[in-house]
Coordinates of C-alpha atoms in Angstrom, one line a residue:
X551 CA -13.7 -8.4 7.6
X552 CA -13.6 -8.6 11.3
X553 CA -16.4 -7.1 13.5
X554 CA -15.9 -4.6 16.3
X555 CA -16.1 -7.3 19.0
X556 CA -13.6 -9.5 17.2
X557 CA -11.1 -6.6 16.8
X558 CA -11.4 -5.8 20.5
X559 CA -10.7 -9.5 21.3
X560 CA -7.7 -9.4 19.0
X561 CA -6.3 -6.4 20.8
X562 CA -6.8 -8.1 24.2
X563 CA -5.0 -11.3 23.0
X564 CA -2.2 -9.2 21.5
X565 CA -1.8 -7.3 24.7
X566 CA -1.1 -10.5 26.5
X567 CA 1.9 -11.1 24.2
X568 CA 3.5 -7.9 25.4
X569 CA 3.5 -6.1 22.1
X570 CA 3.3 -2.3 22.3
X571 CA 0.0 -0.6 21.7
X572 CA -0.3 1.6 18.6
X573 CA -2.3 4.8 17.9
X574 CA -4.4 2.8 15.4
X575 CA -5.4 0.4 18.2
X576 CA -6.4 3.2 20.4
X577 CA -8.7 4.5 17.7
X578 CA -10.2 1.0 17.3
X579 CA -11.6 1.2 20.8
X580 CA -13.3 4.6 20.3
X581 CA -14.2 4.4 16.5
X582 CA -14.4 0.7 16.0
X583 CA -17.3 0.7 13.5
X584 CA -15.7 3.3 11.3
X585 CA -12.3 1.7 11.2
X586 CA -13.8 -1.8 10.8
X587 CA -15.2 -0.7 7.5
X588 CA -11.7 -0.1 6.1
X589 CA -11.1 -3.8 5.8
X590 CA -7.3 -3.5 5.7
X591 CA -4.9 -0.9 7.0
X592 CA -1.4 -0.1 8.0
X593 CA 0.2 -1.1 11.2
X594 CA 3.5 -0.4 12.9
X595 CA 6.4 -2.9 12.2
X596 CA 6.5 -4.3 15.8
X597 CA 2.8 -5.2 15.7
X598 CA 3.1 -6.6 12.2
X599 CA 6.0 -8.9 13.1
X600 CA 4.5 -9.9 16.4
X601 CA 1.3 -11.1 14.9
X602 CA 2.9 -13.0 12.0
X603 CA 5.4 -14.7 14.3
X604 CA 2.8 -15.6 16.8
X605 CA 0.8 -17.2 14.0
X606 CA 3.7 -19.5 13.4
X607 CA 4.4 -20.2 17.0
X608 CA 0.9 -21.5 17.8
X609 CA 1.0 -24.6 15.6
X610 CA 4.5 -25.4 17.0
X611 CA 3.1 -25.3 20.5
X612 CA 0.3 -27.7 19.4
X613 CA 2.8 -30.1 17.8
X614 CA 5.1 -30.0 20.8
X615 CA 2.3 -31.0 23.1
X616 CA 1.8 -34.3 21.3
X617 CA 5.1 -35.7 22.8
X618 CA 3.6 -35.9 26.3
X619 CA 0.3 -37.5 25.3
X620 CA -1.4 -39.8 27.8
X621 CA -4.2 -41.7 26.0
X622 CA -5.3 -43.5 29.1
X623 CA -5.2 -40.5 31.4
X624 CA -8.6 -38.9 31.8
X625 CA -7.2 -35.6 33.1
X626 CA -4.8 -35.3 30.2
X627 CA -7.6 -35.9 27.7
X628 CA -9.8 -33.4 29.4
X629 CA -7.1 -30.7 29.4
X630 CA -6.2 -31.5 25.8
X631 CA -9.7 -31.0 24.7
X632 CA -9.8 -27.7 26.5
X633 CA -6.5 -26.3 25.4
X634 CA -6.7 -27.5 21.7
X635 CA -9.8 -25.4 20.9
X636 CA -8.3 -22.4 22.7
X637 CA -5.1 -22.7 20.7
X638 CA -7.1 -23.2 17.5
X639 CA -9.1 -20.1 18.3
X640 CA -6.0 -18.0 18.9
X641 CA -4.4 -19.3 15.7
X642 CA -7.6 -18.3 13.8
X643 CA -7.6 -14.8 15.4
X644 CA -4.0 -14.2 14.5
X645 CA -4.6 -15.5 11.0
X646 CA -7.5 -13.1 10.4
X647 CA -5.5 -10.2 11.9
X648 CA -2.6 -11.0 9.6
X649 CA -5.0 -10.8 6.6
X650 CA -6.1 -7.3 7.8
X651 CA -2.5 -5.9 8.1
X652 CA -1.5 -3.9 5.0
X653 CA 2.0 -3.2 6.0
X654 CA 3.7 0.1 6.6
X655 CA 3.5 2.8 3.9
X656 CA 4.8 6.3 3.3
X657 CA 3.6 8.9 0.8
X658 CA 5.0 12.0 -1.0
X659 CA 3.0 14.5 -3.1
X660 CA 4.2 16.9 -5.8
X661 CA 1.9 19.6 -7.2
X662 CA 3.2 21.9 -9.9
X663 CA 0.2 23.9 -11.3
X664 CA 1.8 25.1 -14.5
X665 CA -0.9 24.5 -17.1
X666 CA 0.3 27.6 -18.9
X667 CA 3.2 26.7 -21.2
X668 CA 5.7 28.4 -23.5
X669 CA 5.7 27.6 -27.2
X670 CA 8.4 24.9 -26.8
X671 CA 6.1 23.0 -24.3
X672 CA 8.0 23.9 -21.2
X673 CA 6.1 25.2 -18.1
X674 CA 6.2 29.0 -17.7
X675 CA 5.0 31.6 -15.2
X676 CA 1.2 31.9 -15.0
X677 CA -0.5 35.1 -16.1
X678 CA -2.0 37.1 -13.3
X679 CA -5.7 36.4 -14.2
X680 CA -5.1 32.7 -13.8
X681 CA -3.2 32.8 -10.5
X682 CA -6.1 32.9 -8.1
X683 CA -8.2 30.2 -9.9
X684 CA -5.2 27.9 -10.1
X685 CA -4.2 28.5 -6.5
X686 CA -7.7 27.5 -5.4
X687 CA -7.6 24.3 -7.5
X688 CA -4.1 23.4 -6.3
X689 CA -5.1 23.9 -2.7
X690 CA -8.0 21.5 -3.2
X691 CA -5.6 18.9 -4.6
X692 CA -3.2 19.3 -1.7
X693 CA -6.1 19.0 0.8
X694 CA -7.5 15.9 -1.0
X695 CA -4.2 14.0 -1.1
X696 CA -3.5 14.9 2.6
X697 CA -6.9 13.6 3.4
X698 CA -6.1 10.4 1.5
X699 CA -2.8 9.9 3.4
X700 CA -4.4 10.5 6.8
X701 CA -7.4 8.3 6.1
X702 CA -5.3 5.3 5.2
X703 CA -2.7 5.9 7.9
X704 CA 0.1 6.6 5.3
X705 CA 3.0 8.3 6.8
X706 CA 3.5 11.7 5.0
X707 CA 7.0 12.5 3.8
X708 CA 5.9 15.9 2.4
X709 CA 3.6 17.7 0.0
X710 CA 5.6 20.1 -2.3
X711 CA 3.8 22.9 -4.1
X712 CA 5.5 25.1 -6.6
X713 CA 4.0 27.4 -9.3
X714 CA 7.4 27.9 -11.0
X715 CA 8.3 24.2 -11.3
X716 CA 11.0 22.1 -9.8
X717 CA 14.5 21.7 -11.3
X718 CA 15.8 18.2 -12.0
X719 CA 18.5 18.4 -9.3
X720 CA 15.9 19.5 -6.7
X721 CA 13.5 16.8 -7.7
X722 CA 16.3 14.2 -7.8
X723 CA 17.4 15.0 -4.2
X724 CA 13.8 15.0 -2.9
X725 CA 12.8 11.7 -4.6
X726 CA 15.9 9.9 -3.5
X727 CA 15.4 11.0 0.1
X728 CA 11.8 9.7 -0.2
X729 CA 12.7 6.4 -1.8
X730 CA 15.3 5.6 0.9
X731 CA 13.0 6.2 3.9
X732 CA 12.8 3.4 6.5
X733 CA 10.7 2.6 9.4
X734 CA 11.7 3.5 13.0
X735 CA 12.9 -0.1 13.5
X736 CA 15.1 0.0 10.5
X737 CA 13.5 -2.1 7.7
X738 CA 12.1 -0.4 4.6
X739 CA 8.4 0.5 4.2
X740 CA 6.2 -2.1 2.5
X741 CA 4.6 0.5 0.1
X742 CA 5.8 3.8 -1.2
X743 CA 3.1 6.1 -2.6
X744 CA 4.1 8.9 -5.0
X745 CA 1.6 11.5 -6.2
X746 CA 2.2 14.0 -9.0
X747 CA 0.0 16.6 -10.6
X748 CA 1.5 18.9 -13.2
X749 CA 2.5 19.4 -16.8
X750 CA 3.6 16.4 -18.8
X751 CA 4.8 15.9 -22.4
X752 CA 2.9 13.8 -24.8
X753 CA 5.0 10.8 -24.1
X754 CA 4.4 11.0 -20.3
X755 CA 7.6 12.7 -19.1
X756 CA 7.3 15.2 -16.3
X757 CA 8.1 18.7 -17.5
X758 CA 10.5 20.4 -15.1
X759 CA 11.9 23.9 -14.8
X760 CA 14.8 24.8 -17.1
X761 CA 13.7 22.5 -19.9
X762 CA 14.5 19.3 -18.0
X763 CA 12.2 16.2 -18.0
X764 CA 11.8 13.2 -15.8
X765 CA 11.3 9.9 -17.6
X766 CA 9.9 6.7 -16.0
X767 CA 13.1 4.9 -16.7
X768 CA 15.0 7.4 -14.6
X769 CA 12.6 7.1 -11.7
X770 CA 12.8 3.3 -11.9
X771 CA 16.6 3.5 -11.9
X772 CA 16.4 5.5 -8.6
X773 CA 13.9 3.0 -7.2
X774 CA 16.1 0.0 -8.0
X775 CA 19.1 1.7 -6.5
X776 CA 17.2 2.4 -3.2
X777 CA 15.0 -0.7 -3.0
X778 CA 17.8 -3.3 -3.7
X779 CA 16.7 -6.8 -2.9
X780 CA 13.9 -5.7 -0.6
X781 CA 10.4 -6.4 -1.8
X782 CA 8.8 -3.1 -1.4
X783 CA 6.1 -1.7 -3.7
X784 CA 6.0 1.7 -5.5
X785 CA 2.6 3.1 -6.4
X786 CA 2.6 6.2 -8.6
X787 CA -0.6 8.3 -8.8
X788 CA -0.7 10.7 -11.7
X789 CA -3.2 13.6 -12.2
X790 CA -1.9 14.8 -15.5
X791 CA -3.0 15.1 -19.1
X792 CA -0.6 12.4 -20.4
X793 CA -0.4 9.6 -17.9
X794 CA -1.4 6.8 -20.3
X795 CA 2.2 6.3 -21.6
X796 CA 3.5 5.5 -18.2
X797 CA 0.5 3.2 -17.5
X798 CA 1.4 1.2 -20.7
X799 CA 5.1 1.3 -20.0
X800 CA 4.9 -0.1 -16.4
X801 CA 3.2 -3.2 -17.7
X802 CA 6.5 -4.2 -19.3
X803 CA 8.4 -4.2 -16.0
X804 CA 9.2 -7.7 -14.7
X805 CA 11.6 -7.2 -11.8
X806 CA 9.8 -4.8 -9.5
X807 CA 6.4 -4.4 -7.9
X808 CA 5.2 -1.1 -9.4
X809 CA 1.8 0.3 -10.2
X810 CA 0.7 3.5 -12.0
X811 CA -2.7 5.0 -11.5
X812 CA -3.5 7.7 -14.1
X813 CA -6.3 9.8 -15.4
X814 CA -7.7 10.5 -18.9
X815 CA -9.3 13.9 -19.5
X816 CA -11.8 14.2 -22.3
X817 CA -10.6 16.8 -24.8
X818 CA -13.7 17.1 -27.1
X819 CA -16.7 18.5 -25.2
X820 CA -19.6 20.4 -26.6
X821 CA -19.7 24.1 -26.0
X822 CA -23.1 23.9 -24.5
X823 CA -21.9 21.5 -21.8
X824 CA -20.3 22.3 -18.5
X825 CA -16.7 23.5 -18.1
X826 CA -14.0 21.1 -19.5
X827 CA -12.2 18.8 -17.0
X828 CA -9.1 20.2 -15.5
X829 CA -6.2 18.9 -13.4
X830 CA -7.5 18.1 -9.9
X831 CA -10.8 16.7 -10.9
X832 CA -9.5 13.2 -11.0
X833 CA -7.8 13.6 -7.6
X834 CA -11.0 14.8 -6.1
X835 CA -13.0 11.9 -7.4
X836 CA -10.4 9.2 -6.7
X837 CA -9.8 10.4 -3.1
X838 CA -13.5 10.5 -2.5
X839 CA -13.9 7.0 -3.9
X840 CA -11.2 5.6 -1.6
X841 CA -12.1 7.6 1.5
X842 CA -15.9 7.5 1.5
X843 CA -17.5 4.1 1.4
X844 CA -20.9 5.7 0.7
X845 CA -19.7 7.5 -2.5
X846 CA -21.8 7.5 -5.7
X847 CA -18.8 7.6 -8.1
X848 CA -19.1 5.2 -11.0
X849 CA -15.9 5.0 -13.1
X850 CA -17.5 3.0 -15.9
X851 CA -20.4 5.3 -16.6
X852 CA -20.7 6.5 -20.2
X853 CA -19.9 10.1 -21.1
X854 CA -17.7 10.5 -18.0
X855 CA -15.4 13.5 -18.5
X856 CA -12.6 12.2 -16.2
X857 CA -11.7 8.6 -16.7
X858 CA -9.3 6.4 -14.8
X859 CA -6.7 4.0 -16.1
X860 CA -4.0 2.0 -14.3
X861 CA -1.3 -0.5 -15.0
X862 CA 0.8 -2.9 -12.9
X863 CA 4.1 -4.6 -13.4
X864 CA 4.2 -8.3 -14.4
X865 CA 5.1 -9.5 -10.9
X866 CA 2.5 -7.4 -9.1
X867 CA 0.3 -10.4 -8.2
X868 CA 3.3 -12.2 -6.6
X869 CA 3.7 -9.5 -3.9
X870 CA 3.5 -10.6 -0.3
X871 CA 4.4 -8.7 2.9
X872 CA 7.9 -9.0 4.3
X873 CA 7.8 -12.1 6.5
X874 CA 9.9 -12.4 9.7
X875 CA 13.3 -14.0 9.3
X876 CA 14.8 -16.7 11.5
X877 CA 16.4 -14.1 13.8
X878 CA 13.0 -12.3 14.2
X879 CA 11.4 -15.6 15.3
X880 CA 14.2 -16.2 17.7
X881 CA 13.9 -12.7 19.2
X882 CA 10.2 -13.0 19.6
X883 CA 10.4 -16.4 21.2
X884 CA 13.0 -15.3 23.7
X885 CA 10.9 -12.3 24.7
X886 CA 7.6 -14.1 25.3
X887 CA 8.4 -17.8 26.1
X888 CA 10.3 -19.5 28.9
X889 CA 14.0 -20.2 28.5
X890 CA 13.5 -23.9 28.7
X891 CA 11.6 -23.8 25.3
X892 CA 14.5 -22.1 23.4
X893 CA 15.5 -25.3 21.6
X894 CA 12.2 -25.2 19.9
X895 CA 13.3 -22.1 18.0
X896 CA 15.2 -24.4 15.5
X897 CA 12.0 -26.4 15.0
X898 CA 10.0 -23.2 14.4
X899 CA 12.6 -22.0 11.8
X900 CA 12.6 -25.4 10.1
X901 CA 8.8 -25.4 9.8
X902 CA 8.8 -21.8 8.5
X903 CA 11.2 -22.8 5.7
X904 CA 9.3 -26.0 4.9
X905 CA 7.2 -25.6 1.8
X906 CA 5.7 -28.9 0.6
X907 CA 3.2 -27.2 -1.8
X908 CA 5.8 -25.2 -3.8
X909 CA 4.6 -26.7 -7.1
X910 CA 1.0 -25.8 -6.5
X911 CA 2.0 -22.3 -5.4
X912 CA 4.1 -21.8 -8.5
X913 CA 1.2 -22.8 -10.7
X914 CA -1.1 -20.5 -8.8
X915 CA 1.3 -17.6 -9.2
X916 CA 1.4 -18.2 -13.0
X917 CA -2.4 -18.3 -13.2
X918 CA -2.6 -15.0 -11.3
X919 CA -0.1 -13.4 -13.6
X920 CA -2.1 -14.5 -16.6
X921 CA -5.2 -13.2 -15.1
X922 CA -3.7 -9.8 -14.4
X923 CA -2.2 -9.6 -17.9
X924 CA -5.3 -10.7 -19.8
X925 CA -8.2 -9.8 -17.6
X926 CA -7.1 -6.7 -15.6
X927 CA -9.8 -6.1 -13.0
X928 CA -11.8 -2.9 -13.1
X929 CA -11.0 -2.4 -9.4
X930 CA -7.8 -3.6 -7.9
X931 CA -7.4 -3.7 -4.1
X932 CA -3.9 -2.8 -3.1
X933 CA -4.1 -4.3 0.4
X934 CA -3.5 -0.9 1.9
X935 CA -7.1 0.1 2.2
X936 CA -7.4 1.9 -1.1
X937 CA -8.0 0.7 -4.7
X938 CA -6.8 1.3 -8.2
X939 CA -9.5 1.8 -10.7
X940 CA -10.0 2.0 -14.5
X941 CA -13.0 3.2 -16.5

């Protein structure tokens, strides 16, 4: 984690490269200690690409300088010993900043407070005596998830609230519009966060209005259609009574980067104890855990009424941020380097595509997959500043 002074120095170095300042950077100058505690966060695509590209450019500059070496020239050796540490320092700064970047992210929340159901298990209109209580709890959930999006700089697509439920066609159009969102510059977001709180069936399907349901397979079909060959992640957060089936099912997926964070509500509680857990309790604790570093929440404590459970797809540990392409490197070089150095673009692209340690990397990926499959960590850092947890 970078200190406040290091972050300010990084911003000054970045400003010399001509990249645009972002709102997040303005906050770093006024609230550095608070933002430094986040560890990782989201940045705009131009800054993300500029930092990653610059990290590649600096070693190329060092290698290119070796062609004009003068071992017997004292001035050259002096300048070399001065410039080399500066380039190494700049490379280290860009590398550390690249580790802090969590990519771009967008979030969408759906709250359907229909815990009163008809005999066939479908959501129905609430009785009048429950309306006020449920409205207060639902408002708390909406405020909590909006706080979560704002705290982690997640772009908010929308927060839908409906006491009568959503039809399949309405939900279909909203989710498809959400899953096809792109950044201002054109590429897809790195992470899509979908939050749902409402009635579900015993097998995990979302209960919709008119007797319709939404299965995980249907949602994944829409995701594959919109995501295509782009390596974006989908994180589903469920505050429902039957989220465990989706958590188990997502672990069988092998072609996408998908995670499901769910909740488990205790059903058997003594009468003398406090009120039983309800929908919204998990959201309150989970958001507090991810937004307040001084929280006292312990997910593994015994007798906890609201427990957490999560699952990730088989390839989750292989995920990396979208790296700049050859054209991105060329554009960045032409904007910030003299025209005489343009031939070095081909050398930079060649170095970017060179991977001498591919065997070691393949073995390392296999080990990480086995670790995630056999020894799923209690707390999993998503790289976006928030964590997935299990009890």
